[in-house]
Amino acid sequence: MTSSTTSSSAASAHPRAGRRCHNVLNSLHSTHYFSPDVTRELAGLGITHPSAVNFAVRAAALGPVGAGTVTAAFYNYKYELVAAHVPAVWSAAAPKDVLAARLRAVDATLRRLLGEDAVASPEMAEAAGLALRAAEACTRAARPLYSAHADLPVPEEPHLAYWHAATLLREHRGDGHLTVLLGAELDGLEALVSHTATGKGIAPKWLFSTRGWNQEEWDAAEERLRGRGLLDAEGELTEAGVALRREIEEETDRLDRAPYAHLGAAGVERLTELGTAFIGTALRAGAFPADLVGKG
């Protein structure tokens, strides 16, 4: 048996191990979306509207693209909200300047949330090495956000390299997830509604303020899902809805298994352990709003 086969088999012995690893890495990546350091750095470039900040920091790796490209790549944002800020945001600051500001903000955010000792620790350097090794097996085809970020240089400092690798792995899984949502015939808003109904998604009030949808549109999406037998009258997932969300995650796992198979079961376990400790510290430091996740 070849080493690659051994690695793949070991990783596949725990089919959700890659998902668990991704979840802790993605959580650390996502801290910067709620960071005052990002707000401060982007304001220094003349970008102050919260939606413009969000679109700029995540889309900058794609270059000075228009609203259509951002809407396609992000999937669950209302086009009209995107078009209100893109491509106008690139008149305020070039993508390369946004990327530099983002990295400065991430540096400040991680130092604030994790502390200087954790940032400079051997464990951080180890986590960065493991996450970068996993990202070696990511693939570019049909993955625009991953591929754009893969063109960026790896930062030298371990905590920034770890964040960069987490970003690569997050966008790799995310791009594959969108393919699965298309196959499930869920549009962007229906995907949000069904995910929120699991109790693990972002609360509607946050989606309304950040994605551009309103209550009427949300209610209409719920009605479409009821028509497919995926939601009941109270807006809860039916048995078919639960099954579909499970199938979506399992198929996303399948499309995203290469990085974790490449890292191997022991590496995935260790990276998950390290990442869990880091995100635990960040959560205790108040990295996210308390009411971010839920059905209400």
PDB file of N, CA and C in Angstrom, residues 151-243:
ATOM      1  N   ASP A 151      -3.299  32.520  -5.033  1.00  0.00           N
ATOM      2  CA  ASP A 151      -2.302  33.328  -5.742  1.00  0.00           C
ATOM      3  C   ASP A 151      -1.584  34.314  -4.820  1.00  0.00           C
ATOM      4  N   LEU A 152      -2.088  34.498  -3.617  1.00  0.00           N
ATOM      5  CA  LEU A 152      -1.476  35.446  -2.683  1.00  0.00           C
ATOM      6  C   LEU A 152      -0.275  34.806  -1.993  1.00  0.00           C
ATOM      7  N   PRO A 153       0.730  35.593  -1.637  1.00  0.00           N
ATOM      8  CA  PRO A 153       1.900  35.035  -0.948  1.00  0.00           C
ATOM      9  C   PRO A 153       1.550  34.583   0.460  1.00  0.00           C
ATOM     10  N   VAL A 154       2.255  33.570   0.931  1.00  0.00           N
ATOM     11  CA  VAL A 154       2.076  33.102   2.304  1.00  0.00           C
ATOM     12  C   VAL A 154       2.820  34.058   3.236  1.00  0.00           C
ATOM     13  N   PRO A 155       2.151  34.627   4.220  1.00  0.00           N
ATOM     14  CA  PRO A 155       2.836  35.529   5.156  1.00  0.00           C
ATOM     15  C   PRO A 155       3.946  34.800   5.918  1.00  0.00           C
ATOM     16  N   GLU A 156       4.959  35.526   6.316  1.00  0.00           N
ATOM     17  CA  GLU A 156       6.092  34.910   7.003  1.00  0.00           C
ATOM     18  C   GLU A 156       5.781  34.584   8.464  1.00  0.00           C
ATOM     19  N   GLU A 157       5.073  35.457   9.154  1.00  0.00           N
ATOM     20  CA  GLU A 157       4.811  35.234  10.573  1.00  0.00           C
ATOM     21  C   GLU A 157       3.842  34.066  10.745  1.00  0.00           C
ATOM     22  N   PRO A 158       4.130  33.135  11.659  1.00  0.00           N
ATOM     23  CA  PRO A 158       3.325  31.915  11.777  1.00  0.00           C
ATOM     24  C   PRO A 158       1.843  32.159  11.993  1.00  0.00           C
ATOM     25  N   HIS A 159       1.464  33.138  12.825  1.00  0.00           N
ATOM     26  CA  HIS A 159       0.035  33.332  13.066  1.00  0.00           C
ATOM     27  C   HIS A 159      -0.683  33.843  11.826  1.00  0.00           C
ATOM     28  N   LEU A 160       0.011  34.611  10.999  1.00  0.00           N
ATOM     29  CA  LEU A 160      -0.587  35.076   9.753  1.00  0.00           C
ATOM     30  C   LEU A 160      -0.573  33.976   8.699  1.00  0.00           C
ATOM     31  N   ALA A 161       0.458  33.132   8.716  1.00  0.00           N
ATOM     32  CA  ALA A 161       0.487  31.977   7.817  1.00  0.00           C
ATOM     33  C   ALA A 161      -0.641  31.009   8.162  1.00  0.00           C
ATOM     34  N   TYR A 162      -0.884  30.831   9.460  1.00  0.00           N
ATOM     35  CA  TYR A 162      -1.984  29.969   9.899  1.00  0.00           C
ATOM     36  C   TYR A 162      -3.321  30.536   9.430  1.00  0.00           C
ATOM     37  N   TRP A 163      -3.519  31.833   9.595  1.00  0.00           N
ATOM     38  CA  TRP A 163      -4.759  32.462   9.140  1.00  0.00           C
ATOM     39  C   TRP A 163      -4.897  32.348   7.618  1.00  0.00           C
ATOM     40  N   HIS A 164      -3.802  32.539   6.903  1.00  0.00           N
ATOM     41  CA  HIS A 164      -3.826  32.427   5.448  1.00  0.00           C
ATOM     42  C   HIS A 164      -4.218  31.012   5.024  1.00  0.00           C
ATOM     43  N   ALA A 165      -3.626  30.003   5.660  1.00  0.00           N
ATOM     44  CA  ALA A 165      -3.960  28.624   5.325  1.00  0.00           C
ATOM     45  C   ALA A 165      -5.410  28.314   5.673  1.00  0.00           C
ATOM     46  N   ALA A 166      -5.876  28.835   6.812  1.00  0.00           N
ATOM     47  CA  ALA A 166      -7.275  28.653   7.182  1.00  0.00           C
ATOM     48  C   ALA A 166      -8.199  29.273   6.142  1.00  0.00           C
ATOM     49  N   THR A 167      -7.790  30.410   5.591  1.00  0.00           N
ATOM     50  CA  THR A 167      -8.567  31.069   4.552  1.00  0.00           C
ATOM     51  C   THR A 167      -8.619  30.209   3.296  1.00  0.00           C
ATOM     52  N   LEU A 168      -7.484  29.649   2.896  1.00  0.00           N
ATOM     53  CA  LEU A 168      -7.464  28.775   1.729  1.00  0.00           C
ATOM     54  C   LEU A 168      -8.398  27.589   1.915  1.00  0.00           C
ATOM     55  N   LEU A 169      -8.329  26.954   3.072  1.00  0.00           N
ATOM     56  CA  LEU A 169      -9.144  25.773   3.332  1.00  0.00           C
ATOM     57  C   LEU A 169     -10.623  26.135   3.446  1.00  0.00           C
ATOM     58  N   ARG A 170     -10.904  27.294   4.023  1.00  0.00           N
ATOM     59  CA  ARG A 170     -12.291  27.762   4.120  1.00  0.00           C
ATOM     60  C   ARG A 170     -12.882  28.005   2.733  1.00  0.00           C
ATOM     61  N   GLU A 171     -12.164  28.741   1.883  1.00  0.00           N
ATOM     62  CA  GLU A 171     -12.699  29.072   0.571  1.00  0.00           C
ATOM     63  C   GLU A 171     -12.760  27.846  -0.334  1.00  0.00           C
ATOM     64  N   HIS A 172     -11.831  26.912  -0.153  1.00  0.00           N
ATOM     65  CA  HIS A 172     -11.860  25.672  -0.930  1.00  0.00           C
ATOM     66  C   HIS A 172     -13.141  24.896  -0.620  1.00  0.00           C
ATOM     67  N   ARG A 173     -13.421  24.719   0.652  1.00  0.00           N
ATOM     68  CA  ARG A 173     -14.654  24.019   1.021  1.00  0.00           C
ATOM     69  C   ARG A 173     -15.882  24.826   0.595  1.00  0.00           C
ATOM     70  N   GLY A 174     -15.821  26.137   0.792  1.00  0.00           N
ATOM     71  CA  GLY A 174     -16.961  26.972   0.451  1.00  0.00           C
ATOM     72  C   GLY A 174     -17.307  26.931  -1.027  1.00  0.00           C
ATOM     73  N   ASP A 175     -16.301  27.000  -1.879  1.00  0.00           N
ATOM     74  CA  ASP A 175     -16.556  26.933  -3.324  1.00  0.00           C
ATOM     75  C   ASP A 175     -17.200  25.598  -3.695  1.00  0.00           C
ATOM     76  N   GLY A 176     -16.719  24.510  -3.097  1.00  0.00           N
ATOM     77  CA  GLY A 176     -17.326  23.210  -3.363  1.00  0.00           C
ATOM     78  C   GLY A 176     -18.753  23.143  -2.843  1.00  0.00           C
ATOM     79  N   HIS A 177     -18.988  23.768  -1.701  1.00  0.00           N
ATOM     80  CA  HIS A 177     -20.328  23.784  -1.099  1.00  0.00           C
ATOM     81  C   HIS A 177     -21.334  24.443  -2.029  1.00  0.00           C
ATOM     82  N   LEU A 178     -20.922  25.492  -2.728  1.00  0.00           N
ATOM     83  CA  LEU A 178     -21.828  26.167  -3.648  1.00  0.00           C
ATOM     84  C   LEU A 178     -22.227  25.251  -4.798  1.00  0.00           C
ATOM     85  N   THR A 179     -21.292  24.433  -5.263  1.00  0.00           N
ATOM     86  CA  THR A 179     -21.610  23.456  -6.295  1.00  0.00           C
ATOM     87  C   THR A 179     -22.693  22.504  -5.803  1.00  0.00           C
ATOM     88  N   VAL A 180     -22.584  22.088  -4.554  1.00  0.00           N
ATOM     89  CA  VAL A 180     -23.575  21.174  -3.973  1.00  0.00           C
ATOM     90  C   VAL A 180     -24.924  21.860  -3.833  1.00  0.00           C
ATOM     91  N   LEU A 181     -24.932  23.113  -3.406  1.00  0.00           N
ATOM     92  CA  LEU A 181     -26.197  23.847  -3.284  1.00  0.00           C
ATOM     93  C   LEU A 181     -26.891  23.988  -4.633  1.00  0.00           C
ATOM     94  N   LEU A 182     -26.120  24.229  -5.687  1.00  0.00           N
ATOM     95  CA  LEU A 182     -26.703  24.293  -7.024  1.00  0.00           C
ATOM     96  C   LEU A 182     -27.332  22.958  -7.397  1.00  0.00           C
ATOM     97  N   GLY A 183     -26.623  21.878  -7.088  1.00  0.00           N
ATOM     98  CA  GLY A 183     -27.145  20.550  -7.384  1.00  0.00           C
ATOM     99  C   GLY A 183     -28.415  20.247  -6.611  1.00  0.00           C
ATOM    100  N   ALA A 184     -28.527  20.812  -5.410  1.00  0.00           N
ATOM    101  CA  ALA A 184     -29.721  20.622  -4.584  1.00  0.00           C
ATOM    102  C   ALA A 184     -30.844  21.573  -4.978  1.00  0.00           C
ATOM    103  N   GLU A 185     -30.585  22.438  -5.948  1.00  0.00           N
ATOM    104  CA  GLU A 185     -31.564  23.418  -6.441  1.00  0.00           C
ATOM    105  C   GLU A 185     -32.037  24.364  -5.341  1.00  0.00           C
ATOM    106  N   LEU A 186     -31.084  24.804  -4.534  1.00  0.00           N
ATOM    107  CA  LEU A 186     -31.349  25.821  -3.530  1.00  0.00           C
ATOM    108  C   LEU A 186     -30.691  27.123  -3.977  1.00  0.00           C
ATOM    109  N   ASP A 187     -31.474  28.175  -4.135  1.00  0.00           N
ATOM    110  CA  ASP A 187     -30.856  29.459  -4.450  1.00  0.00           C
ATOM    111  C   ASP A 187     -30.206  30.017  -3.184  1.00  0.00           C
ATOM    112  N   GLY A 188     -29.572  31.171  -3.307  1.00  0.00           N
ATOM    113  CA  GLY A 188     -28.811  31.687  -2.179  1.00  0.00           C
ATOM    114  C   GLY A 188     -29.644  31.917  -0.940  1.00  0.00           C
ATOM    115  N   LEU A 189     -30.835  32.490  -1.094  1.00  0.00           N
ATOM    116  CA  LEU A 189     -31.671  32.758   0.061  1.00  0.00           C
ATOM    117  C   LEU A 189     -32.261  31.473   0.630  1.00  0.00           C
ATOM    118  N   GLU A 190     -32.666  30.557  -0.227  1.00  0.00           N
ATOM    119  CA  GLU A 190     -33.190  29.271   0.248  1.00  0.00           C
ATOM    120  C   GLU A 190     -32.131  28.501   1.016  1.00  0.00           C
ATOM    121  N   ALA A 191     -30.881  28.614   0.576  1.00  0.00           N
ATOM    122  CA  ALA A 191     -29.787  27.963   1.299  1.00  0.00           C
ATOM    123  C   ALA A 191     -29.659  28.555   2.699  1.00  0.00           C
ATOM    124  N   LEU A 192     -29.774  29.877   2.810  1.00  0.00           N
ATOM    125  CA  LEU A 192     -29.702  30.525   4.122  1.00  0.00           C
ATOM    126  C   LEU A 192     -30.870  30.110   5.011  1.00  0.00           C
ATOM    127  N   VAL A 193     -32.067  30.128   4.465  1.00  0.00           N
ATOM    128  CA  VAL A 193     -33.259  29.789   5.246  1.00  0.00           C
ATOM    129  C   VAL A 193     -33.168  28.358   5.771  1.00  0.00           C
ATOM    130  N   SER A 194     -32.790  27.436   4.908  1.00  0.00           N
ATOM    131  CA  SER A 194     -32.724  26.031   5.332  1.00  0.00           C
ATOM    132  C   SER A 194     -31.598  25.800   6.327  1.00  0.00           C
ATOM    133  N   HIS A 195     -30.477  26.530   6.165  1.00  0.00           N
ATOM    134  CA  HIS A 195     -29.382  26.386   7.123  1.00  0.00           C
ATOM    135  C   HIS A 195     -29.780  26.970   8.476  1.00  0.00           C
ATOM    136  N   THR A 196     -30.421  28.115   8.479  1.00  0.00           N
ATOM    137  CA  THR A 196     -30.874  28.702   9.739  1.00  0.00           C
ATOM    138  C   THR A 196     -31.859  27.781  10.443  1.00  0.00           C
ATOM    139  N   ALA A 197     -32.686  27.080   9.680  1.00  0.00           N
ATOM    140  CA  ALA A 197     -33.666  26.163  10.270  1.00  0.00           C
ATOM    141  C   ALA A 197     -33.004  24.996  10.984  1.00  0.00           C
ATOM    142  N   THR A 198     -31.746  24.716  10.698  1.00  0.00           N
ATOM    143  CA  THR A 198     -31.033  23.657  11.420  1.00  0.00           C
ATOM    144  C   THR A 198     -30.672  24.090  12.835  1.00  0.00           C
ATOM    145  N   GLY A 199     -30.704  25.411  13.090  1.00  0.00           N
ATOM    146  CA  GLY A 199     -30.280  25.935  14.378  1.00  0.00           C
ATOM    147  C   GLY A 199     -28.798  26.220  14.444  1.00  0.00           C
ATOM    148  N   LYS A 200     -28.077  25.951  13.365  1.00  0.00           N
ATOM    149  CA  LYS A 200     -26.629  26.141  13.341  1.00  0.00           C
ATOM    150  C   LYS A 200     -26.209  27.295  12.437  1.00  0.00           C
ATOM    151  N   GLY A 201     -27.178  27.934  11.798  1.00  0.00           N
ATOM    152  CA  GLY A 201     -26.860  29.016  10.876  1.00  0.00           C
ATOM    153  C   GLY A 201     -26.926  30.380  11.544  1.00  0.00           C
ATOM    154  N   ILE A 202     -26.600  31.398  10.760  1.00  0.00           N
ATOM    155  CA  ILE A 202     -26.645  32.772  11.266  1.00  0.00           C
ATOM    156  C   ILE A 202     -28.097  33.197  11.449  1.00  0.00           C
ATOM    157  N   ALA A 203     -28.367  33.913  12.526  1.00  0.00           N
ATOM    158  CA  ALA A 203     -29.721  34.363  12.838  1.00  0.00           C
ATOM    159  C   ALA A 203     -30.235  35.313  11.756  1.00  0.00           C
ATOM    160  N   PRO A 204     -31.553  35.260  11.456  1.00  0.00           N
ATOM    161  CA  PRO A 204     -32.117  36.092  10.384  1.00  0.00           C
ATOM    162  C   PRO A 204     -31.786  37.574  10.489  1.00  0.00           C
ATOM    163  N   LYS A 205     -31.794  38.137  11.694  1.00  0.00           N
ATOM    164  CA  LYS A 205     -31.555  39.583  11.795  1.00  0.00           C
ATOM    165  C   LYS A 205     -30.173  39.956  11.273  1.00  0.00           C
ATOM    166  N   TRP A 206     -29.207  39.077  11.463  1.00  0.00           N
ATOM    167  CA  TRP A 206     -27.870  39.318  10.942  1.00  0.00           C
ATOM    168  C   TRP A 206     -27.839  39.139   9.425  1.00  0.00           C
ATOM    169  N   LEU A 207     -28.599  38.173   8.933  1.00  0.00           N
ATOM    170  CA  LEU A 207     -28.642  37.957   7.485  1.00  0.00           C
ATOM    171  C   LEU A 207     -29.327  39.121   6.781  1.00  0.00           C
ATOM    172  N   PHE A 208     -30.347  39.680   7.403  1.00  0.00           N
ATOM    173  CA  PHE A 208     -31.021  40.829   6.795  1.00  0.00           C
ATOM    174  C   PHE A 208     -30.069  42.019   6.692  1.00  0.00           C
ATOM    175  N   SER A 209     -29.270  42.232   7.724  1.00  0.00           N
ATOM    176  CA  SER A 209     -28.400  43.408   7.741  1.00  0.00           C
ATOM    177  C   SER A 209     -27.140  43.230   6.907  1.00  0.00           C
ATOM    178  N   THR A 210     -26.694  41.992   6.730  1.00  0.00           N
ATOM    179  CA  THR A 210     -25.431  41.777   6.016  1.00  0.00           C
ATOM    180  C   THR A 210     -25.605  41.234   4.605  1.00  0.00           C
ATOM    181  N   ARG A 211     -26.703  40.520   4.347  1.00  0.00           N
ATOM    182  CA  ARG A 211     -26.908  39.905   3.025  1.00  0.00           C
ATOM    183  C   ARG A 211     -27.880  40.678   2.150  1.00  0.00           C
ATOM    184  N   GLY A 212     -28.628  41.605   2.746  1.00  0.00           N
ATOM    185  CA  GLY A 212     -29.481  42.472   1.946  1.00  0.00           C
ATOM    186  C   GLY A 212     -30.910  42.005   1.763  1.00  0.00           C
ATOM    187  N   TRP A 213     -31.271  40.857   2.321  1.00  0.00           N
ATOM    188  CA  TRP A 213     -32.627  40.349   2.172  1.00  0.00           C
ATOM    189  C   TRP A 213     -33.556  41.001   3.198  1.00  0.00           C
ATOM    190  N   ASN A 214     -34.870  40.903   2.959  1.00  0.00           N
ATOM    191  CA  ASN A 214     -35.836  41.438   3.912  1.00  0.00           C
ATOM    192  C   ASN A 214     -36.816  40.341   4.332  1.00  0.00           C
ATOM    193  N   GLN A 215     -37.683  40.673   5.284  1.00  0.00           N
ATOM    194  CA  GLN A 215     -38.595  39.663   5.834  1.00  0.00           C
ATOM    195  C   GLN A 215     -39.527  39.105   4.764  1.00  0.00           C
ATOM    196  N   GLU A 216     -40.016  39.945   3.873  1.00  0.00           N
ATOM    197  CA  GLU A 216     -40.914  39.478   2.820  1.00  0.00           C
ATOM    198  C   GLU A 216     -40.219  38.454   1.922  1.00  0.00           C
ATOM    199  N   GLU A 217     -38.988  38.733   1.569  1.00  0.00           N
ATOM    200  CA  GLU A 217     -38.242  37.793   0.727  1.00  0.00           C
ATOM    201  C   GLU A 217     -37.930  36.495   1.479  1.00  0.00           C
ATOM    202  N   TRP A 218     -37.640  36.636   2.767  1.00  0.00           N
ATOM    203  CA  TRP A 218     -37.396  35.459   3.600  1.00  0.00           C
ATOM    204  C   TRP A 218     -38.654  34.574   3.664  1.00  0.00           C
ATOM    205  N   ASP A 219     -39.795  35.210   3.894  1.00  0.00           N
ATOM    206  CA  ASP A 219     -41.058  34.475   3.971  1.00  0.00           C
ATOM    207  C   ASP A 219     -41.366  33.772   2.649  1.00  0.00           C
ATOM    208  N   ALA A 220     -41.064  34.435   1.535  1.00  0.00           N
ATOM    209  CA  ALA A 220     -41.310  33.829   0.228  1.00  0.00           C
ATOM    210  C   ALA A 220     -40.408  32.613   0.007  1.00  0.00           C
ATOM    211  N   ALA A 221     -39.146  32.710   0.473  1.00  0.00           N
ATOM    212  CA  ALA A 221     -38.238  31.570   0.353  1.00  0.00           C
ATOM    213  C   ALA A 221     -38.724  30.406   1.213  1.00  0.00           C
ATOM    214  N   GLU A 222     -39.220  30.714   2.418  1.00  0.00           N
ATOM    215  CA  GLU A 222     -39.790  29.655   3.263  1.00  0.00           C
ATOM    216  C   GLU A 222     -40.951  28.965   2.555  1.00  0.00           C
ATOM    217  N   GLU A 223     -41.795  29.759   1.890  1.00  0.00           N
ATOM    218  CA  GLU A 223     -42.939  29.183   1.191  1.00  0.00           C
ATOM    219  C   GLU A 223     -42.489  28.268   0.050  1.00  0.00           C
ATOM    220  N   ARG A 224     -41.447  28.660  -0.657  1.00  0.00           N
ATOM    221  CA  ARG A 224     -40.928  27.800  -1.725  1.00  0.00           C
ATOM    222  C   ARG A 224     -40.412  26.473  -1.146  1.00  0.00           C
ATOM    223  N   LEU A 225     -39.744  26.552  -0.007  1.00  0.00           N
ATOM    224  CA  LEU A 225     -39.231  25.337   0.621  1.00  0.00           C
ATOM    225  C   LEU A 225     -40.375  24.463   1.155  1.00  0.00           C
ATOM    226  N   ARG A 226     -41.447  25.082   1.622  1.00  0.00           N
ATOM    227  CA  ARG A 226     -42.621  24.299   2.028  1.00  0.00           C
ATOM    228  C   ARG A 226     -43.205  23.574   0.817  1.00  0.00           C
ATOM    229  N   GLY A 227     -43.226  24.255  -0.307  1.00  0.00           N
ATOM    230  CA  GLY A 227     -43.748  23.642  -1.521  1.00  0.00           C
ATOM    231  C   GLY A 227     -42.957  22.414  -1.955  1.00  0.00           C
ATOM    232  N   ARG A 228     -41.695  22.363  -1.565  1.00  0.00           N
ATOM    233  CA  ARG A 228     -40.851  21.197  -1.872  1.00  0.00           C
ATOM    234  C   ARG A 228     -40.880  20.164  -0.747  1.00  0.00           C
ATOM    235  N   GLY A 229     -41.633  20.448   0.305  1.00  0.00           N
ATOM    236  CA  GLY A 229     -41.720  19.514   1.411  1.00  0.00           C
ATOM    237  C   GLY A 229     -40.520  19.530   2.328  1.00  0.00           C
ATOM    238  N   LEU A 230     -39.761  20.631   2.306  1.00  0.00           N
ATOM    239  CA  LEU A 230     -38.542  20.716   3.113  1.00  0.00           C
ATOM    240  C   LEU A 230     -38.745  21.452   4.428  1.00  0.00           C
ATOM    241  N   LEU A 231     -39.763  22.304   4.507  1.00  0.00           N
ATOM    242  CA  LEU A 231     -40.115  23.013   5.738  1.00  0.00           C
ATOM    243  C   LEU A 231     -41.563  22.727   6.081  1.00  0.00           C
ATOM    244  N   ASP A 232     -41.876  22.745   7.389  1.00  0.00           N
ATOM    245  CA  ASP A 232     -43.262  22.601   7.801  1.00  0.00           C
ATOM    246  C   ASP A 232     -43.894  23.969   8.008  1.00  0.00           C
ATOM    247  N   ALA A 233     -45.113  23.988   8.496  1.00  0.00           N
ATOM    248  CA  ALA A 233     -45.860  25.242   8.632  1.00  0.00           C
ATOM    249  C   ALA A 233     -45.209  26.204   9.612  1.00  0.00           C
ATOM    250  N   GLU A 234     -44.455  25.667  10.595  1.00  0.00           N
ATOM    251  CA  GLU A 234     -43.784  26.508  11.591  1.00  0.00           C
ATOM    252  C   GLU A 234     -42.395  26.945  11.167  1.00  0.00           C
ATOM    253  N   GLY A 235     -41.980  26.571   9.958  1.00  0.00           N
ATOM    254  CA  GLY A 235     -40.656  26.942   9.481  1.00  0.00           C
ATOM    255  C   GLY A 235     -39.553  26.010   9.937  1.00  0.00           C
ATOM    256  N   GLU A 236     -39.927  24.851  10.491  1.00  0.00           N
ATOM    257  CA  GLU A 236     -38.936  23.859  10.902  1.00  0.00           C
ATOM    258  C   GLU A 236     -38.671  22.891   9.756  1.00  0.00           C
ATOM    259  N   LEU A 237     -37.484  22.339   9.728  1.00  0.00           N
ATOM    260  CA  LEU A 237     -37.170  21.350   8.708  1.00  0.00           C
ATOM    261  C   LEU A 237     -38.034  20.109   8.882  1.00  0.00           C
ATOM    262  N   THR A 238     -38.566  19.623   7.780  1.00  0.00           N
ATOM    263  CA  THR A 238     -39.247  18.340   7.786  1.00  0.00           C
ATOM    264  C   THR A 238     -38.207  17.223   7.756  1.00  0.00           C
ATOM    265  N   GLU A 239     -38.667  15.991   7.792  1.00  0.00           N
ATOM    266  CA  GLU A 239     -37.740  14.869   7.676  1.00  0.00           C
ATOM    267  C   GLU A 239     -36.952  14.949   6.374  1.00  0.00           C
ATOM    268  N   ALA A 240     -37.656  15.335   5.295  1.00  0.00           N
ATOM    269  CA  ALA A 240     -36.976  15.487   4.006  1.00  0.00           C
ATOM    270  C   ALA A 240     -35.978  16.632   4.041  1.00  0.00           C
ATOM    271  N   GLY A 241     -36.328  17.701   4.756  1.00  0.00           N
ATOM    272  CA  GLY A 241     -35.417  18.834   4.863  1.00  0.00           C
ATOM    273  C   GLY A 241     -34.169  18.492   5.640  1.00  0.00           C
ATOM    274  N   VAL A 242     -34.331  17.763   6.740  1.00  0.00           N
ATOM    275  CA  VAL A 242     -33.180  17.316   7.523  1.00  0.00           C
ATOM    276  C   VAL A 242     -32.282  16.428   6.665  1.00  0.00           C
ATOM    277  N   ALA A 243     -32.907  15.536   5.905  1.00  0.00           N
ATOM    278  CA  ALA A 243     -32.128  14.632   5.049  1.00  0.00           C
ATOM    279  C   ALA A 243     -31.361  15.409   3.986  1.00  0.00           C
TER     280      ALA A 243
END
